[in-house]
One Martini backbone bead per residue (centre of mass of N, CA, C, O) as a GRO file, in nm:
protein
  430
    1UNK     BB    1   5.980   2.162   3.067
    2UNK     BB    2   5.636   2.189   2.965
    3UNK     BB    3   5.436   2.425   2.846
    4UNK     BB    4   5.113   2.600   2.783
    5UNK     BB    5   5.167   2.889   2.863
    6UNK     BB    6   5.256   3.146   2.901
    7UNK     BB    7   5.428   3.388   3.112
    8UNK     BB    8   5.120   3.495   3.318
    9UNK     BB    9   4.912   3.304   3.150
   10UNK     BB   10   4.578   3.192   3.123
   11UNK     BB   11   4.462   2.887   2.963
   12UNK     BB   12   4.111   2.903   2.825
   13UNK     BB   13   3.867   2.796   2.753
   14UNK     BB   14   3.548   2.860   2.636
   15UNK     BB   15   3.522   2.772   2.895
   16UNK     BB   16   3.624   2.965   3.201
   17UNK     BB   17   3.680   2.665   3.393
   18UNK     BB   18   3.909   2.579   3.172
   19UNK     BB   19   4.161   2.419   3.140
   20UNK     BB   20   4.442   2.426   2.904
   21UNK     BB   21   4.547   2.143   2.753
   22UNK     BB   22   4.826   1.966   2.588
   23UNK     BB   23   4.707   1.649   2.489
   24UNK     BB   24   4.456   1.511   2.693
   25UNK     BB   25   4.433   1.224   2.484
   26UNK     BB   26   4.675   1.134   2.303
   27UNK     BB   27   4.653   1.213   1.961
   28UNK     BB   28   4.942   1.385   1.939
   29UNK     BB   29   5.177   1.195   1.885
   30UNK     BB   30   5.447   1.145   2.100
   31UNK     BB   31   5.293   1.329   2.359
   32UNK     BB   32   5.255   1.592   2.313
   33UNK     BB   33   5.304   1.807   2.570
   34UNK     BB   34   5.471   1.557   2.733
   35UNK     BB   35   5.651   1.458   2.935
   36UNK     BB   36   5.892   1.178   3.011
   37UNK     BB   37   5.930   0.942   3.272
   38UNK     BB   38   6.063   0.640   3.180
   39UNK     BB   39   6.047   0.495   2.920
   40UNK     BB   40   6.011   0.224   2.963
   41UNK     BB   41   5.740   0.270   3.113
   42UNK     BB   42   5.611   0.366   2.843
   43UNK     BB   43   5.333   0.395   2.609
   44UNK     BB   44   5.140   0.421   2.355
   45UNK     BB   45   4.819   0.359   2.347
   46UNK     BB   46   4.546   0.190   2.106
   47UNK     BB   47   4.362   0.253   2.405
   48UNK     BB   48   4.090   0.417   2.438
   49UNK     BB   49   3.825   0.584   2.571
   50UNK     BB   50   3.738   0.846   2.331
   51UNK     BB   51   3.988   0.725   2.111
   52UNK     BB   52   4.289   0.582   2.019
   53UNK     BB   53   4.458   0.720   2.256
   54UNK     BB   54   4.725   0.619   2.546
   55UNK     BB   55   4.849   0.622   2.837
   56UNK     BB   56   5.092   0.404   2.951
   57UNK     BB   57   5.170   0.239   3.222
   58UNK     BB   58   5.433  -0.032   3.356
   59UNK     BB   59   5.587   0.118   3.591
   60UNK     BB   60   5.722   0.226   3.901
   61UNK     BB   61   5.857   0.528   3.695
   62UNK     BB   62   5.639   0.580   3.580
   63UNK     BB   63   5.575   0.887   3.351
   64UNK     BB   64   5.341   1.216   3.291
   65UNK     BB   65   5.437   1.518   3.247
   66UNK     BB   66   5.267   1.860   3.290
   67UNK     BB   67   5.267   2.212   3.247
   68UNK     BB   68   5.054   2.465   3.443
   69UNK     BB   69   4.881   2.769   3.451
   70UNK     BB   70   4.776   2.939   3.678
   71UNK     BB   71   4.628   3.056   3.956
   72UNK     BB   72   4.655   3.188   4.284
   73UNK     BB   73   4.458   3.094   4.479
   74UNK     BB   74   4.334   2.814   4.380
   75UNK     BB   75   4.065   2.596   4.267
   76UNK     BB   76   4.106   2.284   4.158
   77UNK     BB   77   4.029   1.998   3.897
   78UNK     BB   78   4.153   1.697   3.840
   79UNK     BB   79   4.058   1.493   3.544
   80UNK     BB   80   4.056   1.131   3.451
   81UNK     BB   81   4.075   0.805   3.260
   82UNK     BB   82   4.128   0.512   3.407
   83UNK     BB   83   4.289   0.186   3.333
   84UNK     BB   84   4.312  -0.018   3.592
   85UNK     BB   85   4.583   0.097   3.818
   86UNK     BB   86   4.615   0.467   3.921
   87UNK     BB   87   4.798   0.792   3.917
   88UNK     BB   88   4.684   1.105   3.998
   89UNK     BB   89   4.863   1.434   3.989
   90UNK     BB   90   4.982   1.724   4.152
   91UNK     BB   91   5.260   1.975   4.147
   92UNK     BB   92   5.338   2.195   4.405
   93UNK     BB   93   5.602   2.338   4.517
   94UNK     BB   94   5.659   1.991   4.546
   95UNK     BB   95   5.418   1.897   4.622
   96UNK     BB   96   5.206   1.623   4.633
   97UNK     BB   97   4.838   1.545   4.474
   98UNK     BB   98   4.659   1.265   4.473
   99UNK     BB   99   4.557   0.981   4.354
  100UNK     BB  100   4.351   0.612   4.306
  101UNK     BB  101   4.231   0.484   3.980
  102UNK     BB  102   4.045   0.211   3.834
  103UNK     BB  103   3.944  -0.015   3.597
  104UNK     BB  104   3.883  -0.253   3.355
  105UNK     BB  105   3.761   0.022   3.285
  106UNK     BB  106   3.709   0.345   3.220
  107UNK     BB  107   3.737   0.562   3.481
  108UNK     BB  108   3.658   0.807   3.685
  109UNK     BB  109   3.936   1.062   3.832
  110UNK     BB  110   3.976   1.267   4.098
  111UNK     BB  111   4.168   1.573   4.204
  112UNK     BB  112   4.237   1.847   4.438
  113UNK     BB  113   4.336   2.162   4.463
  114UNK     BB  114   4.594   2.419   4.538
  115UNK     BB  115   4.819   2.684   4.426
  116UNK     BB  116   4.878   2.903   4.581
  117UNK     BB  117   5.151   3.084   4.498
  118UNK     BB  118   5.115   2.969   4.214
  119UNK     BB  119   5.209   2.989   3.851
  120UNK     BB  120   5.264   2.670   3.824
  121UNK     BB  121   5.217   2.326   3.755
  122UNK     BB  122   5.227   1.985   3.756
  123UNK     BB  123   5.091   1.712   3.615
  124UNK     BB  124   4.995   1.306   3.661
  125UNK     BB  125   5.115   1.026   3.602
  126UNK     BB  126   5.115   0.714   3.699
  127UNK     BB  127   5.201   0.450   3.891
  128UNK     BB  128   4.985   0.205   4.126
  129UNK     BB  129   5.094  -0.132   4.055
  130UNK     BB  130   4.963  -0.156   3.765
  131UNK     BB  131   4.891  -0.156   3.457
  132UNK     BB  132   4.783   0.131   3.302
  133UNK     BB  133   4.571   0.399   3.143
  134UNK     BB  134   4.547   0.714   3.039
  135UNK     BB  135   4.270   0.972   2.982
  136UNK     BB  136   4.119   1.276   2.949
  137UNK     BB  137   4.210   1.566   3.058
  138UNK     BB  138   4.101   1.764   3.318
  139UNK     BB  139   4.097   2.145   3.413
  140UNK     BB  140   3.940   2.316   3.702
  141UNK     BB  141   3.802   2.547   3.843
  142UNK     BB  142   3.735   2.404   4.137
  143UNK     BB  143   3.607   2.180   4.411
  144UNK     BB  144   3.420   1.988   4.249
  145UNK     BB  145   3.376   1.668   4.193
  146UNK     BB  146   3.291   1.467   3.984
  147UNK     BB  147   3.088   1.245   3.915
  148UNK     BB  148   3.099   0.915   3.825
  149UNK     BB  149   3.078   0.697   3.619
  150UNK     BB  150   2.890   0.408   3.643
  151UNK     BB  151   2.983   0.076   3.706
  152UNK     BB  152   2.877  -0.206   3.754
  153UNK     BB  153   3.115  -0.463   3.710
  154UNK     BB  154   3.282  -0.286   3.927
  155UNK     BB  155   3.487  -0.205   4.166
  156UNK     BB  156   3.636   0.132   4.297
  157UNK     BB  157   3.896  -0.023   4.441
  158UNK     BB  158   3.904  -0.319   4.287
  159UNK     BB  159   3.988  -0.605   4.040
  160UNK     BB  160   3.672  -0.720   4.092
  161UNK     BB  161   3.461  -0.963   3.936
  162UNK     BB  162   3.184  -1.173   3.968
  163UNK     BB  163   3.079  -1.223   3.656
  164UNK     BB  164   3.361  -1.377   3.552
  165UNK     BB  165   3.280  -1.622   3.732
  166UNK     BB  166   3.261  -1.961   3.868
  167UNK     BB  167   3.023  -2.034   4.145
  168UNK     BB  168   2.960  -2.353   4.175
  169UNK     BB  169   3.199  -2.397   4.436
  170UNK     BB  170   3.029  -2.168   4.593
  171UNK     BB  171   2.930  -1.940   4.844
  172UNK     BB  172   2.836  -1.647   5.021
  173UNK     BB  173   3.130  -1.469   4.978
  174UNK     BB  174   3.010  -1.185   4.982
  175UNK     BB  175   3.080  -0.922   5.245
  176UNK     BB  176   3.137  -0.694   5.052
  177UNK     BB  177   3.166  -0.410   4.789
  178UNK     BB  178   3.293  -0.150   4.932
  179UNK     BB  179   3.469  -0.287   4.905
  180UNK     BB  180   3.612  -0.608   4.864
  181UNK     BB  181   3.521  -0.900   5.071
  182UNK     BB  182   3.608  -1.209   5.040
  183UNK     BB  183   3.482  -1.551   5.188
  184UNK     BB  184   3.631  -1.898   5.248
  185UNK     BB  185   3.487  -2.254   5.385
  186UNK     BB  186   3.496  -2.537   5.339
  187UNK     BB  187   3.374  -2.622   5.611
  188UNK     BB  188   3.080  -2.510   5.526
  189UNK     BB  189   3.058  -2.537   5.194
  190UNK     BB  190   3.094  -2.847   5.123
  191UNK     BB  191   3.262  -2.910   4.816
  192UNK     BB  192   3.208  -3.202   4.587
  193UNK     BB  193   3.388  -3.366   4.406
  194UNK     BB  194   3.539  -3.638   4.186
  195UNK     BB  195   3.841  -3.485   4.189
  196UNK     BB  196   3.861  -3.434   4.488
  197UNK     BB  197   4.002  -3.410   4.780
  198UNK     BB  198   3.822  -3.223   4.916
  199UNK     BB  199   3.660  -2.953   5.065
  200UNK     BB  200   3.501  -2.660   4.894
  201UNK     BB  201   3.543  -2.282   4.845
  202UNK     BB  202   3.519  -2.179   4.483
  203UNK     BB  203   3.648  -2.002   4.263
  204UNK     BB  204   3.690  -1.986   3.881
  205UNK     BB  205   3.753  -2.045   3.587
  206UNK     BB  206   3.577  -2.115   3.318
  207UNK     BB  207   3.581  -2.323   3.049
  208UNK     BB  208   3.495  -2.115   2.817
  209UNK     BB  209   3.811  -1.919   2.932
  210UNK     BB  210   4.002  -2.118   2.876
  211UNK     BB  211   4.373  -2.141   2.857
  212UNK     BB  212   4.716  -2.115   2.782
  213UNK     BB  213   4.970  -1.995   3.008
  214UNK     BB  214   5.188  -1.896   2.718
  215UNK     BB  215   4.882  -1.694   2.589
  216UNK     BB  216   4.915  -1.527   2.878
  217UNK     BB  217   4.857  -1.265   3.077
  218UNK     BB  218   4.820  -1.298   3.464
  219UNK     BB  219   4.718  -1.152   3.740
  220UNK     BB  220   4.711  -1.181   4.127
  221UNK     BB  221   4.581  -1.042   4.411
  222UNK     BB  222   4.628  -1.006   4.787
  223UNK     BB  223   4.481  -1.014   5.087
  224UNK     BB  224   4.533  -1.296   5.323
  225UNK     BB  225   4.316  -1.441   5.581
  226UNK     BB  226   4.351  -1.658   5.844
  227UNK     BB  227   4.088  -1.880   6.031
  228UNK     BB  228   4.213  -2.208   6.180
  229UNK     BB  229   4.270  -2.487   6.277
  230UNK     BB  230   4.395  -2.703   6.383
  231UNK     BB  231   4.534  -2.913   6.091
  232UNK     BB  232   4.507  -2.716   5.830
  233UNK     BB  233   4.451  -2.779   5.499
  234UNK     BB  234   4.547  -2.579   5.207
  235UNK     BB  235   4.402  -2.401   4.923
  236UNK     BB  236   4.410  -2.056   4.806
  237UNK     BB  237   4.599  -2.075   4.519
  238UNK     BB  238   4.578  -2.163   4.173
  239UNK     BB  239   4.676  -2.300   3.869
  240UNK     BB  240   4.512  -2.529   3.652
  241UNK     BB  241   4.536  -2.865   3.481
  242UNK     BB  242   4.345  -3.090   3.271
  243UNK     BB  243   4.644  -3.088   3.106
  244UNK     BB  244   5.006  -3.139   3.071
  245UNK     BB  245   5.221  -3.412   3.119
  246UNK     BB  246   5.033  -3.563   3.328
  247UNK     BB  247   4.938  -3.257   3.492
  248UNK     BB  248   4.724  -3.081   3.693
  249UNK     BB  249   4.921  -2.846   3.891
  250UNK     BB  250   5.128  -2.549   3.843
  251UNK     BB  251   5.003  -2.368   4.079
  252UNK     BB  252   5.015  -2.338   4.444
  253UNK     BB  253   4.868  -2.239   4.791
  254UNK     BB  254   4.961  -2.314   5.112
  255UNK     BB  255   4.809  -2.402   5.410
  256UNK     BB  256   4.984  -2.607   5.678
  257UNK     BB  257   4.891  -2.820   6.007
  258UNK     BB  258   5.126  -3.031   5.910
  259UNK     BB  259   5.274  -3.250   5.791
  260UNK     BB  260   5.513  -3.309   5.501
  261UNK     BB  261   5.470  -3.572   5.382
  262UNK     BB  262   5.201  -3.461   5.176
  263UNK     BB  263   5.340  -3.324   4.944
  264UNK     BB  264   5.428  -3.548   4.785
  265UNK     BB  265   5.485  -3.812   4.569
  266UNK     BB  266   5.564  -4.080   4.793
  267UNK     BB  267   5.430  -4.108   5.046
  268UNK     BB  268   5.493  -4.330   5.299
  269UNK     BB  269   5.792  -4.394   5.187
  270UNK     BB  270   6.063  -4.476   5.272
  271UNK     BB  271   6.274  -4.225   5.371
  272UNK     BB  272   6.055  -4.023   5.432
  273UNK     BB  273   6.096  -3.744   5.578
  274UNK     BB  274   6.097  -3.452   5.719
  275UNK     BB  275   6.401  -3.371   5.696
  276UNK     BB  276   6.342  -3.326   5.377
  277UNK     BB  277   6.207  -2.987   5.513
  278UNK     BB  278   6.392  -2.764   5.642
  279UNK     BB  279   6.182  -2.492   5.585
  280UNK     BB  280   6.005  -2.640   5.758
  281UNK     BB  281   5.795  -2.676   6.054
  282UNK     BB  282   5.610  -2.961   6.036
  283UNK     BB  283   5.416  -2.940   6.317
  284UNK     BB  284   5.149  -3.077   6.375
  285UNK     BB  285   4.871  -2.939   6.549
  286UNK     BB  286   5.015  -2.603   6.638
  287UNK     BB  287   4.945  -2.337   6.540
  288UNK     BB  288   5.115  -2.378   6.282
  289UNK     BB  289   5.158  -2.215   5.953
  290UNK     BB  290   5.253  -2.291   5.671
  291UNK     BB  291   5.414  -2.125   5.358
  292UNK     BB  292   5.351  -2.230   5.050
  293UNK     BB  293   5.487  -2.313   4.690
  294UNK     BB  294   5.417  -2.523   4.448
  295UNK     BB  295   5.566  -2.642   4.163
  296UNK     BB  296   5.640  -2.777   3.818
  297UNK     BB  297   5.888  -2.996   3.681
  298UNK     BB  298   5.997  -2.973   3.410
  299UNK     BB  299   6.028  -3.317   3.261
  300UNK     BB  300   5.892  -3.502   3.412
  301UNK     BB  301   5.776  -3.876   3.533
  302UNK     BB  302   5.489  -4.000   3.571
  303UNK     BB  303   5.501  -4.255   3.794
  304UNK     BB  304   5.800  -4.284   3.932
  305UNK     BB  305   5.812  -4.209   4.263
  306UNK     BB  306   5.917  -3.905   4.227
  307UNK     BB  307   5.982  -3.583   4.288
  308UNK     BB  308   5.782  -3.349   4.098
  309UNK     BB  309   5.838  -3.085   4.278
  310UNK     BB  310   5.844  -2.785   4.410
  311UNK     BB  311   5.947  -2.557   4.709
  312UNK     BB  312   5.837  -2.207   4.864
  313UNK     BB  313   5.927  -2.072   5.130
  314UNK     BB  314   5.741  -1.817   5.297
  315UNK     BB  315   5.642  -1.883   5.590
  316UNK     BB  316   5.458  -1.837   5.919
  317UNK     BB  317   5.176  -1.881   6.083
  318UNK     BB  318   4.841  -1.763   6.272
  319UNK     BB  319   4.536  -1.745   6.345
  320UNK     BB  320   4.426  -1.427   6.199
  321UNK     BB  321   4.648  -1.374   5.966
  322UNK     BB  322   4.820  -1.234   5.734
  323UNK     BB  323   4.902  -1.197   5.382
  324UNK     BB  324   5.103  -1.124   5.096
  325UNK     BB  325   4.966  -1.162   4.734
  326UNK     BB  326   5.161  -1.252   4.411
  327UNK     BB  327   5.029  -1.358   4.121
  328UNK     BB  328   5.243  -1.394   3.760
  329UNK     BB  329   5.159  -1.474   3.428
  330UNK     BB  330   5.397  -1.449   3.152
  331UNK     BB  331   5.369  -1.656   2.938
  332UNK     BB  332   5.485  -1.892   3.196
  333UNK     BB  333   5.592  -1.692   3.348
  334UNK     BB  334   5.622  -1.715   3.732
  335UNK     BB  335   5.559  -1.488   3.993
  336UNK     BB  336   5.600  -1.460   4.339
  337UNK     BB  337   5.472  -1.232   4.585
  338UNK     BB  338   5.571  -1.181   4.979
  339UNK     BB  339   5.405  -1.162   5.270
  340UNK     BB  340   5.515  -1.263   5.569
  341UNK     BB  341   5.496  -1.093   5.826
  342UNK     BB  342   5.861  -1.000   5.771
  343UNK     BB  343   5.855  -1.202   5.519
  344UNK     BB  344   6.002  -1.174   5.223
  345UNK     BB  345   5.919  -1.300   4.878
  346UNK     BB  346   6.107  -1.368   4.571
  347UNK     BB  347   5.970  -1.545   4.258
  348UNK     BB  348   6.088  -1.736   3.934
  349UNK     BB  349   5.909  -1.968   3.692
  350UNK     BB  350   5.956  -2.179   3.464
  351UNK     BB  351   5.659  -2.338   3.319
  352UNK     BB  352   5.436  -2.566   3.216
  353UNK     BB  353   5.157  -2.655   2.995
  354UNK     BB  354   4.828  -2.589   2.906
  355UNK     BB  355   4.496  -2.569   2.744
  356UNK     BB  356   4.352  -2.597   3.037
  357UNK     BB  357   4.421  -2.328   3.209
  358UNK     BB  358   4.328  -2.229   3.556
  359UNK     BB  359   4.203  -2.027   3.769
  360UNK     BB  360   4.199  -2.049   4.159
  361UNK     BB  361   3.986  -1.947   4.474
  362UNK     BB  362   4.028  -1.986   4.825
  363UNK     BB  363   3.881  -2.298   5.014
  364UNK     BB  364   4.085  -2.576   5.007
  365UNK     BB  365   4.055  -2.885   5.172
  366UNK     BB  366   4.236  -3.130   5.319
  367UNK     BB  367   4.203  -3.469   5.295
  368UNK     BB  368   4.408  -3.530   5.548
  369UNK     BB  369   4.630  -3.644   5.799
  370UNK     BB  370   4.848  -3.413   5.985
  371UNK     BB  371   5.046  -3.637   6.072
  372UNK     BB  372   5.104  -3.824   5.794
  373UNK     BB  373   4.949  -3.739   5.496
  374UNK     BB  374   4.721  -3.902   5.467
  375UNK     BB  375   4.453  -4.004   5.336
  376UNK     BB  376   4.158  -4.063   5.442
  377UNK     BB  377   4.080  -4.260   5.171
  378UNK     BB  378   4.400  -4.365   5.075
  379UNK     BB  379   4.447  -4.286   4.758
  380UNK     BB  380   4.789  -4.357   4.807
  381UNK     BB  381   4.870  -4.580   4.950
  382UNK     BB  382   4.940  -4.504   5.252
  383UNK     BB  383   5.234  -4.521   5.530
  384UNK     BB  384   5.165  -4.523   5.844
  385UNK     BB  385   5.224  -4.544   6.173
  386UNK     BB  386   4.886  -4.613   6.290
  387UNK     BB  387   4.762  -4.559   6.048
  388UNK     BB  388   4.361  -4.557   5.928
  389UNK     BB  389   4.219  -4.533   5.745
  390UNK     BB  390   3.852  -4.463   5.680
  391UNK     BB  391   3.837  -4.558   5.362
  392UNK     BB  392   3.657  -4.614   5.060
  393UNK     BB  393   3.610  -4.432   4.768
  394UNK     BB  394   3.369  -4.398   4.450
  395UNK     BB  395   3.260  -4.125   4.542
  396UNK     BB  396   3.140  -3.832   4.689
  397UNK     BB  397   2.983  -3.927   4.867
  398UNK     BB  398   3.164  -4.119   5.016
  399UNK     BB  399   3.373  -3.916   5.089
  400UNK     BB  400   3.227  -3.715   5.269
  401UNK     BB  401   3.166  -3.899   5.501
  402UNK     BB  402   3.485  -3.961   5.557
  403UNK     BB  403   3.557  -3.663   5.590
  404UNK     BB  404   3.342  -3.578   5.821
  405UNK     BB  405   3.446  -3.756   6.024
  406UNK     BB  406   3.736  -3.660   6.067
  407UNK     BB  407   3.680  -3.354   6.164
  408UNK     BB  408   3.568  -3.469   6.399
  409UNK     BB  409   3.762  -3.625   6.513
  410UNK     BB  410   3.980  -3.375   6.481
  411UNK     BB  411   3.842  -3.084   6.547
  412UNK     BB  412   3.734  -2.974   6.257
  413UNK     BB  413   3.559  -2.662   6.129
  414UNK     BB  414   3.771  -2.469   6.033
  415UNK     BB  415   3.814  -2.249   5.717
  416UNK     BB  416   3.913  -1.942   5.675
  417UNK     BB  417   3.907  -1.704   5.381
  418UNK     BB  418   4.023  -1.340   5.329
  419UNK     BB  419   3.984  -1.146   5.094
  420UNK     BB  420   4.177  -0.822   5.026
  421UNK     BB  421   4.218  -0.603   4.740
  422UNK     BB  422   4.152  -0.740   4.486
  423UNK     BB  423   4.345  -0.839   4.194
  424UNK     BB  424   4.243  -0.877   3.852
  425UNK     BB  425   4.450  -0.941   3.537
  426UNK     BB  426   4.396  -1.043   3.250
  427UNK     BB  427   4.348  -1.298   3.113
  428UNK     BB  428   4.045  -1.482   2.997
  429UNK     BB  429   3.863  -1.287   3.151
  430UNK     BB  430   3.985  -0.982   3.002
   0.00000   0.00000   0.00000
């Protein structure tokens, strides 16, 4: 371990109530005066807070802890500023004493304790689940936590800033604050676009803030639970691309209690039958709702009628229930961390890219007939025995009708998708 004052003294500034920190800002070589703890997890970064350095953490193990002499039987508070999601805390006689903050921008985060019987302690950074930079350590004697400064555009509990999506297609999502907790309803805010299957309730990138997918990293993750009607398909996150090998998007999150027949295109052809997707539970309108996610198979060739997509199937639901999801893009290379139930899945896919692609989520519903997967519109000449399309649209208006049409028909009105913990790291947006 690494002191920072003599044994039996206690080193402090000029004022009496602040214990001195050893390199509190990391300005001074590479770590100096701080232990380091799995190096391939942490690296000194040139974003600092108040200078020009600050300590990053982007791994698991990754930590930074320095000792510092106290006095017995006191109250201090120990205060740092983190930028990410991380963890600050002190170890006293082994037992650990912590806390969790940090916003897009760095943010103020303090964490109390008693020295006990201790006449030394190691404060310490951690990773979080993020990476994060954490900067300007100070150690006080006394137990009053500083008010941090206030950020305006940051919830001071998850990575979520609405100032920087495009909330075009969405309606009145953000139901609370502090944290934040946003809830999407396409069959409520029923918004129809030009080039849409069906009616949605979405933010997305901005149009002026996308870029391609493997010149960027971008991670977002969420607890997300599902409230919908049987028979309801959804996609609840994807990352999508107006241009690019001549496909339109790169990875989808589905939630969807019809057949699996409408999942790739070449639905309703010859031989397509449910057997092709035994991963599925893919009985319709039955109150099981798979949870899967498609991605792109670089080098198809769109338009020959072959399955040009892949599925990941990540477990079934019921409504009412969450699952817990993380989609990773680092520089066009995909991971997916999923927890459905008891049901864990991860997996890592390398994809094509856009020059235009970006992020979107909510609730998009698809306008697809449960039982068949044909499009209500018709709009893939879908063939399945006993159904008939609903009509043909050529506008946004027209297919609204039609849309509205079958749902009353088919007692569907709920598609409810709600956001909680909501973290959204790097990309075009940040």
């Amino acid at each position: 371990m690494i002191a920072t004052a003599a044994f039996g003294a206690i080193a402090t500034s000029a004022s009496a109530d602040t214990v001195t920190l050893d390199n509190p800002g990391f300005e001074q070589g590479y770590f100096d005066g701080w232990e380091i703890v799995r190096a391939d997890d942490v690296a000194l970064s040139d974003i600092g807070n108040s200078g020009d350095h600050s300590a990053k953490i982007e791994g698991r193990r990754g930590q930074v802890r320095q000792e510092v002499a106290v006095r017995p039987g006191t109250d201090y508070t120990l205060t740092a500023y983190i930028r990410g999601r991380g963890v600050i805390g002190v170890t006293v006689d082994g037992d650990d004493t912590t806390t969790t903050g940090g916003g897009r921008d760095f943010e103020q985060v303090s964490v109390e304790f008693n020295s006990g019987t201790a006449e030394f302690v190691e404060i310490f950074a951690a990773y979080g689940g993020k990476t994060s930079r954490f900067d300007d350590f100070t150690l006080k004697i006394g137990g009053s936590v500083p008010t941090p400064t206030p950020t305006p555009t940051q919830s001071p509990s998850v990575g979520f800033d609405p100032a920087v999506w495009d909330d075009s297609e969405a309606g009145d999502y953000i139901r609370s604050r502090d944290p934040y907790v946003l809830r999407f309803d396409g069959l409520e805010q029923f918004t129809v676009t030009g080039s849409g299957g069906g009616p949605r309730d979405e933010l997305k990138t901005p149009q002026a803030a996308r870029a391609a997918s493997d010149e960027i990293y971008e991670s977002f993750s969420a607890d997300i639970t599902f409230d919908l009607d049987d028979g309801v398909k959804l996609i609840a996150h994807q990352i999508h691309a107006g241009s690019g090998a001549g496909f339109a998007t790169q990875v989808k999150l589905y939630v969807q209690d019809s057949s699996p027949l409408g999942i790739f295109k070449g639905e309703g052809e010859e031989n397509f039958t449910i057997d092709d997707y035994p991963l599925l539970e893919g009985v319709p309108s039955n109150g099981v709702f798979d949870v899967y996610v498609r991605v792109q198979i670089p080098g198809f060739v769109s338009g020959d009628g072959e399955i040009n997509e892949k599925i990941f199937d990540l477990g079934t639901i019921r409504s009412g229930k969450s699952i817990r999801y993380e989609l990773i893009n680092d520089h066009g290379v995909i991971t997916v961390n999923s927890t459905v139930g008891r049901n864990s899945v991860s997996f890592t896919y390398d994809m094509q890219d856009s020059a235009a692609s970006y992020m979107k989520f909510g609730s998009y519903v698809q306008a697809q007939d449960a039982e068949s997967g044909c499009n209500v519109t018709n709009a893939l000449n879908c063939e399945y025995p006993g159904w008939e399309p609903y009509g043909e649209a050529s506008t946004p208006e027209e297919a609204e009708v039609l849309w509205r049409e079958y749902f009353a028909d088919s007692n569907i009105d709920r598609a409810r998708v709600t956001f909680r913990n909501v973290v959204h790291e790097g990309g075009p947006l940040q």
